[in-house]
Amino acid sequence: MTDQTPAPFAGPKRVLSGVQPTGDLHLGNYLGALVKFARLQHEIPTFIFVADQHAITEWQDPAKLKGQVREITAAYLATGLDPKVATIFAQSAVPEHTELAWVFDCVARIGWLDRMTQFKDKAGKHKERASVGLYAYPVLQAADILLYKATHVPVGEDQRQHLELTRDIAQKFNHDFGAPGFFPLPDALTQGPGARIMSLRDGRAKMSKSDPSDYSRINLTDDAETISQKIRKARTDPDPLPASLDALEGRPEAQNLVGVYAALAGKAPQAVLDEFAGQGFGVFKPRLADLAVEVLGPIGAEMRRLLADPAEIDRILADGAARARALAQPTMAEVRKIVGFWNS
Ligand code: ADP
Ligand code: TRP
């Protein structure tokens, strides 16, 4: 009798994630992703990169791209990633990402990519005018992850579908090339109250770098006055805060602000309601603003300090790239052999 279940991945646990250098980082990026990176680095070997190759799926000014990479790196460091503990690097410094992505382009099916909602959102009505890179974006993301045989990927809720695709690609590669257990089927780590922070202008839309209104988001580099003002102007409803989470249903803006408070304070949303039940936003918003300034103020200041010394950031990225390549090269050498390439 043959065993139907493929051999599981038997390698070590590894964390990997990345952020695109395409604009100012905001509270959603911080709570959905960056906070988790800093926490996980002490539990599992952690690889965090800046996705400059993903960034050019939509045109970026070549004169600014390196500066944008340094900014994201500064944000990683300012939110607690330690370059001696975690491996921090730029995606384009490790050419194996795109080499593996080509192999995965030949593994992934067009039908799988056709279902990706992020492509549909970004391409909009004129999808025939979007770049081929934007369409293949999730395949490069799968290569980013599997090149390091990563098992855990901390991301916001919006990336869940890309992680499912990554698992599908890993499974099909292992199966089609007769390499059971070669790639792991990685898990998305999306838990926590910050997994989906909503816009301050519309509780039904995600807080996003690409929202044209700067008042929709709090940027990590906003000063105290700007943070307070954005929270004061955030859309809300006229009712006081309720005593139970159920009563927040149908009040997306109130639900979001309670969630933001909870995530920033490291408390459960119910604990926030226990404290503020019966109070209106006239009381709640100033308290939230104080908390946001207390948490984000030092991060913005640290980013500015780090960016004043770009040579130090470049040194950290060079060191990280060397460490990342030391892991990426053997994986890619194995993949070439498995696929039967001439250069293996
Ligand atoms: P954006 O969607 O603003 O362009 P990115 O796509 O660069 O941001 O996302 C970087 C990381 O931040 C990803 O892990 C993503 O899931 C997370 N993230 C982005 N927006 C939010 C949000 N509003 N709430 C929680 N996490 C988010
Ligand atoms: N697609 C991710 C985002 O938009 C960025 C990203 C690229 C990523 N490659 C990755 C995240 C690999 C996690 C793992 O935020």
XYZ file of C-alpha atoms and ligand atoms in Angstrom:
386
model
C 0.000 0.000 0.000
C 1.358 3.435 -0.880
C 1.302 6.332 1.504
C -0.893 9.095 0.004
C 0.272 11.963 2.221
C 3.410 13.648 0.875
C 6.394 13.867 3.217
C 6.150 16.959 5.376
C 8.858 19.603 5.433
C 11.368 18.656 8.101
C 13.586 21.768 8.173
C 13.883 24.415 10.873
C 11.364 27.196 11.555
C 12.148 30.474 9.850
C 10.351 33.834 9.699
C 10.393 35.963 6.555
C 8.563 39.116 5.551
C 9.007 42.272 3.523
C 7.527 45.665 2.764
C 7.594 47.574 -0.517
C 9.479 50.879 -0.607
C 6.600 52.718 -2.252
C 5.610 55.482 0.146
C 5.363 56.533 3.760
C 4.811 53.726 6.209
C 1.638 54.111 8.256
C 0.010 52.849 11.409
C -1.464 49.838 9.540
C 1.980 48.716 8.354
C 3.307 49.201 11.880
C 0.577 47.270 13.701
C -0.072 44.693 10.967
C 3.555 43.877 10.221
C 6.502 45.752 11.762
C 5.600 45.196 15.439
C 5.441 41.468 14.786
C 8.864 41.402 13.096
C 10.522 42.873 16.180
C 8.768 40.407 18.459
C 9.418 37.298 16.385
C 13.151 37.907 15.902
C 13.733 36.720 19.471
C 11.784 33.496 18.966
C 12.641 32.219 15.473
C 15.483 33.108 13.006
C 14.051 36.099 11.159
C 14.681 37.465 7.641
C 13.181 40.859 6.795
C 13.753 42.530 3.444
C 12.791 45.613 1.468
C 10.882 44.597 -1.665
C 12.380 46.988 -4.234
C 11.737 44.542 -7.088
C 8.050 44.385 -6.178
C 8.011 48.190 -6.010
C 8.719 48.609 -9.735
C 5.595 46.664 -10.717
C 4.305 50.244 -10.690
C 6.732 52.899 -11.981
C 9.153 54.325 -9.402
C 11.518 57.237 -9.894
C 15.000 55.637 -10.234
C 16.578 58.665 -8.552
C 14.500 58.025 -5.432
C 14.319 54.251 -5.125
C 17.490 53.743 -3.052
C 16.401 56.487 -0.654
C 13.034 54.744 -0.266
C 14.810 51.467 0.548
C 16.827 53.271 3.253
C 13.613 54.726 4.703
C 11.960 51.335 5.107
C 15.193 49.993 6.601
C 15.218 52.892 9.069
C 11.608 52.058 9.987
C 12.565 48.418 10.607
C 15.384 49.494 12.902
C 13.324 52.186 14.657
C 10.549 49.698 15.433
C 12.971 47.357 17.133
C 14.549 45.032 14.559
C 18.110 44.376 15.662
C 20.503 43.800 12.716
C 22.615 41.524 14.896
C 19.617 39.307 15.572
C 17.526 39.541 12.375
C 18.834 39.481 8.795
C 17.797 42.744 7.078
C 18.441 43.227 3.354
C 17.228 44.589 0.031
C 15.504 42.108 -2.294
C 17.501 43.172 -5.372
C 20.776 42.445 -3.535
C 19.943 38.731 -3.710
C 19.447 37.868 -7.420
C 18.226 34.360 -6.549
C 14.763 35.860 -5.778
C 14.073 36.521 -9.451
C 15.788 33.334 -10.586
C 13.434 31.262 -8.420
C 10.484 33.424 -9.458
C 10.956 32.291 -13.076
C 10.755 28.645 -12.060
C 7.610 29.436 -10.066
C 6.127 31.321 -13.042
C 6.200 27.938 -14.736
C 4.629 26.174 -11.747
C 1.808 28.623 -10.945
C -1.312 28.483 -13.120
C -2.910 31.470 -14.825
C -6.200 30.499 -13.189
C -4.627 30.886 -9.752
C -3.336 34.385 -10.507
C -6.639 35.410 -12.060
C -8.217 35.077 -8.622
C -5.838 37.492 -6.849
C -7.858 40.390 -5.451
C -4.841 42.690 -4.907
C -4.125 42.598 -8.655
C -7.754 43.408 -9.421
C -7.694 46.339 -6.955
C -4.389 47.721 -8.204
C -4.996 47.200 -11.916
C -8.448 48.781 -11.726
C -10.642 48.953 -14.789
C -7.838 48.777 -17.353
C -6.097 45.550 -16.551
C -4.657 45.218 -20.051
C -2.546 48.302 -19.261
C -1.099 46.922 -16.004
C 2.448 45.570 -16.126
C 3.062 41.850 -16.506
C 5.093 42.252 -13.301
C 2.040 43.431 -11.378
C 0.206 40.317 -12.505
C 3.097 38.004 -11.596
C 3.734 39.881 -8.329
C 2.459 37.081 -6.038
C 4.757 34.574 -7.768
C 7.810 36.704 -6.918
C 6.430 36.918 -3.385
C 6.293 33.110 -3.219
C 9.934 33.029 -4.356
C 10.903 35.555 -1.636
C 9.429 33.261 0.970
C 10.414 29.826 -0.303
C 13.978 30.783 -1.263
C 14.636 30.821 2.498
C 12.304 27.863 3.148
C 10.440 30.199 5.495
C 7.733 28.593 7.602
C 6.124 31.700 9.153
C 5.230 34.941 7.391
C 4.023 37.860 9.527
C 1.775 40.088 7.384
C -1.490 42.018 7.541
C -4.788 40.360 6.695
C -4.657 41.687 3.092
C -1.739 39.337 2.287
C -3.532 36.133 3.272
C -4.452 35.252 -0.322
C -0.836 35.635 -1.462
C 0.233 33.220 1.260
C -2.342 30.683 0.107
C -0.915 30.977 -3.397
C 2.590 30.459 -1.975
C 1.440 27.217 -0.365
C -0.142 26.082 -3.645
C 3.098 26.797 -5.523
C 5.211 24.974 -2.910
C 2.926 21.963 -3.011
C 2.821 21.776 -6.809
C 6.594 22.202 -7.119
C 7.232 19.438 -4.572
C 4.755 17.198 -6.360
C 5.608 17.903 -10.005
C 9.364 17.558 -9.528
C 9.165 14.547 -7.250
C 10.730 16.427 -4.340
C 8.405 15.709 -1.409
C 8.940 18.021 1.559
C 11.490 20.164 -0.324
C 9.620 23.420 0.222
C 7.578 24.045 3.387
C 3.943 25.170 3.184
C 4.334 28.437 5.097
C 1.784 29.905 7.506
C 0.609 33.513 7.397
C 0.863 35.086 10.843
C -2.006 37.560 10.745
C -3.254 37.255 14.314
C -3.586 40.249 16.615
C -5.766 43.342 16.879
C -3.675 45.205 14.258
C -4.234 42.793 11.367
C -6.519 45.165 9.468
C -6.411 48.831 10.426
C -8.976 50.884 8.552
C -8.809 54.373 7.032
C -9.516 57.272 9.416
C -11.864 58.710 6.775
C -13.810 55.551 5.992
C -14.120 52.624 8.397
C -14.830 50.258 5.512
C -11.612 50.943 3.550
C -8.148 49.687 4.523
C -5.623 52.249 5.740
C -3.234 52.368 2.783
C -0.169 54.160 1.451
C -1.975 54.683 -1.813
C -5.041 56.499 -0.393
C -4.934 60.015 -1.905
C -6.014 61.600 1.405
C -3.188 61.972 3.930
C -5.888 62.357 6.615
C -6.881 58.720 6.009
C -3.707 57.460 7.686
C -1.161 58.191 10.390
C 2.361 58.032 8.998
C 5.246 56.818 11.129
C 7.027 60.099 10.396
C 4.098 62.394 11.355
C 4.913 64.795 14.190
C 2.869 64.938 17.405
C 0.674 67.805 16.239
C -0.163 66.083 12.939
C -0.994 62.792 14.693
C -3.335 64.566 17.147
C -4.996 66.551 14.391
C -5.618 63.466 12.228
C -7.207 61.644 15.166
C -9.333 64.704 16.083
C -10.598 64.833 12.502
C -11.128 61.075 12.163
C -14.638 60.175 11.091
C -16.840 58.836 13.908
C -20.511 58.593 14.821
C -22.353 60.594 17.504
C -22.974 57.689 19.924
C -20.957 56.990 23.054
C -18.805 53.871 23.245
C -20.747 50.761 24.269
C -19.901 48.226 26.968
C -19.657 45.222 24.661
C -17.882 44.425 21.395
C -21.111 43.134 19.851
C -22.589 46.613 20.122
C -19.766 47.955 17.914
C -21.060 45.941 14.959
C -22.303 48.286 12.239
C -20.126 51.133 13.621
C -16.952 50.541 11.553
C -15.206 53.812 12.483
C -15.810 53.325 16.215
C -14.728 49.700 15.923
C -11.533 50.731 14.153
C -10.544 53.395 16.699
C -11.145 50.983 19.573
C -9.020 48.414 17.714
C -6.233 50.951 17.170
C -6.278 51.903 20.850
C -6.178 48.237 21.865
C -3.298 47.430 19.506
C -1.249 50.453 20.585
C -1.858 49.787 24.280
C -1.261 46.033 23.933
C -4.709 45.359 25.438
C -7.748 43.385 24.335
C -10.480 45.515 22.689
C -12.882 44.503 25.477
C -10.502 45.988 28.061
C -10.642 49.283 26.140
C -14.449 49.245 26.268
C -14.349 48.425 29.974
C -12.399 51.657 30.406
C -14.387 53.911 28.070
C -17.974 52.521 28.018
C -20.492 55.372 28.126
C -17.913 58.002 27.062
C -18.191 59.923 23.792
C -15.456 60.522 21.229
C -14.820 63.944 22.799
C -13.194 62.029 25.648
C -11.879 59.024 23.726
C -10.105 60.790 20.858
C -7.734 62.932 22.970
C -6.761 59.835 24.961
C -6.140 57.903 21.744
C -4.109 60.815 20.353
C -1.925 60.880 23.484
C -1.336 57.152 23.238
C -0.505 57.317 19.514
C 1.959 60.159 20.077
C 3.536 58.285 22.980
C 4.083 55.145 20.847
C 4.814 56.639 17.419
C 6.666 59.830 18.417
C 9.898 58.050 19.387
C 9.749 55.872 16.244
C 9.587 58.911 13.942
C 12.415 60.571 15.865
C 14.577 57.449 15.657
C 13.914 57.136 11.909
C 15.089 60.713 11.386
C 18.202 60.049 13.454
C 19.041 56.897 11.486
C 18.423 58.519 8.104
C 20.944 61.229 8.945
C 23.627 58.504 8.637
C 22.845 56.642 5.396
C 26.288 54.981 5.340
C 25.410 53.055 8.498
C 22.110 51.868 6.954
C 23.984 50.785 3.810
C 26.441 48.842 5.943
C 23.595 47.018 7.704
C 21.989 46.175 4.341
C 25.275 44.895 2.889
C 25.853 42.662 5.890
C 22.248 41.393 5.716
C 22.528 40.663 1.980
C 25.652 38.558 2.531
C 23.889 36.546 5.237
C 20.744 36.154 3.117
C 22.734 34.982 0.105
C 24.516 32.376 2.191
C 21.107 30.753 2.658
C 19.617 31.557 -0.756
C 22.463 30.185 -2.875
C 22.334 26.585 -1.632
C 18.528 26.501 -2.019
C 18.794 27.800 -5.582
C 21.563 25.295 -6.379
C 19.258 22.495 -5.219
C 16.360 23.893 -7.265
C 18.512 23.949 -10.439
C 19.338 20.283 -9.881
C 15.731 19.331 -9.140
C 14.526 21.074 -12.308
C 17.368 19.589 -14.372
C 18.837 22.864 -15.575
C 22.063 22.890 -17.595
C 23.673 25.182 -15.002
C 23.185 22.730 -12.155
P -0.030 49.352 1.646
O -1.167 48.390 1.499
O -0.349 50.502 2.525
O 0.573 49.751 0.329
P 2.012 47.344 1.924
O 1.272 46.606 0.874
O 3.392 47.784 1.606
O 1.131 48.572 2.406
O 2.046 46.459 3.236
C 3.169 46.184 4.041
C 2.720 45.310 5.199
O 1.765 46.009 6.003
C 2.003 44.019 4.766
O 2.309 42.975 5.685
C 0.550 44.382 4.868
O -0.274 43.260 5.073
C 0.547 45.284 6.092
N -0.566 46.239 6.028
C -0.788 47.161 5.057
N -1.899 47.893 5.318
C -2.384 47.416 6.500
C -3.505 47.767 7.310
N -4.334 48.765 6.965
N -3.704 47.094 8.466
C -2.855 46.097 8.841
N -1.780 45.710 8.112
C -1.539 46.363 6.960
N 3.247 41.799 -0.934
C 3.684 42.363 0.328
C 2.890 43.638 0.592
O 2.297 44.209 -0.271
C 5.158 42.651 0.337
C 5.939 41.403 0.165
C 6.694 41.070 -0.922
C 6.041 40.320 1.078
N 7.264 39.851 -0.734
C 6.890 39.360 0.470
C 5.505 40.088 2.337
C 7.197 38.157 1.113
C 5.815 38.880 2.974
C 6.652 37.924 2.359
O 2.898 44.096 1.681
